[in-house]
Coordinates of C-alpha atoms in Angstrom, one line a residue:
M1 CA -44.0 21.4 38.1
N2 CA -46.8 24.0 38.3
K3 CA -46.8 27.3 40.1
D4 CA -48.8 26.1 43.1
E5 CA -46.4 23.2 43.7
F6 CA -43.5 25.6 43.3
D7 CA -44.9 28.0 45.8
Y8 CA -45.6 25.2 48.3
R9 CA -42.1 23.8 48.0
K10 CA -40.4 27.2 48.2
E11 CA -42.4 28.1 51.3
D12 CA -41.6 24.7 52.9
I13 CA -37.8 25.3 52.4
L14 CA -37.9 28.7 54.0
K15 CA -40.5 28.0 56.7
S16 CA -38.5 24.9 57.8
M17 CA -35.4 27.0 58.4
A18 CA -37.3 29.8 60.0
N19 CA -38.8 27.5 62.5
R20 CA -35.4 26.1 63.5
H21 CA -34.1 29.6 64.2
A22 CA -37.1 31.4 65.8
L23 CA -37.6 33.5 62.6
R24 CA -40.8 34.3 60.9
Y25 CA -41.5 33.4 57.3
Y26 CA -43.3 36.1 55.4
A27 CA -44.2 36.1 51.7
I28 CA -44.8 39.6 50.3
T29 CA -45.4 38.2 46.8
S30 CA -44.6 34.9 45.2
N31 CA -41.3 36.4 44.1
V32 CA -40.4 38.2 47.3
M33 CA -40.0 36.4 50.6
A34 CA -38.5 37.2 54.0
L35 CA -37.2 35.5 57.1
I36 CA -37.7 38.0 59.8
G37 CA -36.0 38.4 63.2
K38 CA -35.8 41.2 65.7
K39 CA -34.5 44.3 63.8
Y40 CA -33.2 42.2 60.8
A41 CA -34.5 40.2 57.8
I42 CA -33.1 37.9 55.2
M43 CA -34.8 38.8 52.0
F44 CA -35.2 36.5 49.0
F45 CA -36.0 38.0 45.6
V46 CA -36.8 35.6 42.7
H47 CA -36.1 37.1 39.3
L48 CA -35.4 35.6 35.9
G49 CA -34.7 32.1 37.3
Q50 CA -32.4 33.1 40.0
V51 CA -32.5 34.1 43.6
D52 CA -31.0 37.3 45.0
V53 CA -30.5 37.4 48.7
F54 CA -30.0 40.4 51.0
Y55 CA -29.6 41.0 54.7
W56 CA -31.6 43.9 55.9
K57 CA -30.8 45.5 59.2
E58 CA -32.7 48.3 61.0
E59 CA -30.5 51.2 61.8
N60 CA -31.4 54.8 62.8
D61 CA -34.9 54.5 61.5
S62 CA -33.7 53.2 58.1
I63 CA -33.2 49.8 56.6
I64 CA -29.6 49.0 55.6
E65 CA -29.3 46.5 52.8
Y66 CA -26.3 44.1 52.5
P67 CA -26.2 42.2 49.2
F68 CA -24.9 38.9 50.5
D69 CA -25.8 36.0 48.2
N70 CA -22.3 35.9 46.7
F71 CA -20.7 36.2 50.2
I72 CA -22.8 33.2 51.5
A73 CA -22.3 31.3 48.2
S74 CA -18.5 31.5 48.7
S75 CA -19.0 29.1 51.6
V76 CA -20.8 26.4 49.7
T77 CA -19.3 22.9 49.8
N78 CA -20.4 19.6 48.4
A79 CA -22.2 19.0 51.7
E80 CA -24.7 21.8 50.9
R81 CA -25.3 20.5 47.4
E82 CA -25.8 16.9 48.5
G83 CA -29.3 15.6 47.9
V84 CA -30.4 18.8 46.0
H85 CA -32.3 18.0 42.8
W86 CA -31.2 20.3 40.0
G87 CA -34.1 19.6 37.6
E88 CA -34.9 21.4 34.4
G89 CA -36.8 24.7 34.2
H90 CA -37.2 27.9 36.1
Y91 CA -39.0 26.5 39.2
N92 CA -36.6 23.6 39.7
R93 CA -33.6 25.9 39.4
V94 CA -35.0 28.4 41.9
L95 CA -35.9 25.6 44.4
A96 CA -32.4 24.1 44.1
E97 CA -30.8 27.6 44.7
L98 CA -32.9 28.2 47.7
Q99 CA -32.1 24.7 49.2
V100 CA -28.3 25.2 48.7
F101 CA -28.5 28.7 50.1
T102 CA -30.4 27.6 53.2
N103 CA -28.2 24.6 53.7
T104 CA -25.2 26.9 53.6
L105 CA -26.6 29.4 56.0
E106 CA -27.4 26.6 58.5
N107 CA -24.1 24.8 58.1
H108 CA -21.8 27.8 58.1
W109 CA -23.7 30.9 59.2
G110 CA -25.9 30.1 62.2
D111 CA -24.8 33.4 63.7
I112 CA -26.7 35.3 60.9
L113 CA -29.8 33.2 61.4
D114 CA -29.8 33.7 65.2
G115 CA -29.5 37.5 64.9
G116 CA -25.7 37.9 65.5
L117 CA -23.6 40.4 63.7
G118 CA -20.2 38.8 64.1
W119 CA -20.3 37.8 60.4
L120 CA -20.1 41.5 59.4
K121 CA -16.4 41.7 60.1
Q122 CA -15.7 38.8 57.7
Y123 CA -18.2 40.3 55.2
N124 CA -16.4 43.7 55.2
R125 CA -13.1 42.0 54.5
S126 CA -14.5 39.7 51.8
K127 CA -14.1 40.3 48.1
Y128 CA -17.8 39.5 48.1
G129 CA -18.7 42.1 50.7
Y130 CA -20.4 45.1 49.1
T131 CA -20.9 48.5 50.6
P132 CA -24.2 48.4 52.4
R133 CA -26.8 51.0 51.5
I134 CA -30.1 52.4 52.7
T135 CA -32.7 50.6 50.7
K136 CA -35.7 52.3 49.2
R137 CA -37.4 49.1 48.0
P138 CA -41.2 49.1 48.1
E139 CA -41.2 46.3 50.7
V140 CA -39.3 48.3 53.3
K141 CA -42.2 49.7 55.2
E142 CA -44.0 46.4 55.5
I143 CA -40.8 44.5 56.6
K144 CA -39.7 47.2 59.0
Q145 CA -43.0 46.9 60.8
L146 CA -42.7 43.2 61.0
M147 CA -39.1 43.5 62.4
Q148 CA -40.4 45.5 65.3
E149 CA -43.3 43.2 66.2
E150 CA -42.8 40.6 68.9
Y151 CA -42.4 37.1 67.5
I152 CA -45.4 34.9 68.6
D153 CA -44.9 31.2 68.0

């Protein structure tokens, strides 16, 4: 698989889920993508053949970052893995991780995708719930602006 095909398939996975949940897909780079809602974003960072996922929430003029890939991954069942192709190589591994992750979000965590915060109680009690922090990542300004814009279909 070449990079263009990888980028197309990655975008298709994330855009499909975004469209089903009134979110906006936004690619900052080929390795940093976001699903953006009103005052929150689900951030995907591809690095060294894996995907790190964070929930960003706007709060008091800052962006609070919740590392939540392990929290979401703890909900994965065989249903989320079904039909996912785990081919060889970096691109295939990342696509498979994205597909399993998005399947898990849709099957178990619709509240997150629809902008709810009910999941935070479970996150805070989970052994996979980490202390949220104000993020200073370079993407913050751009994503924060997009969080505040009206979604136009």
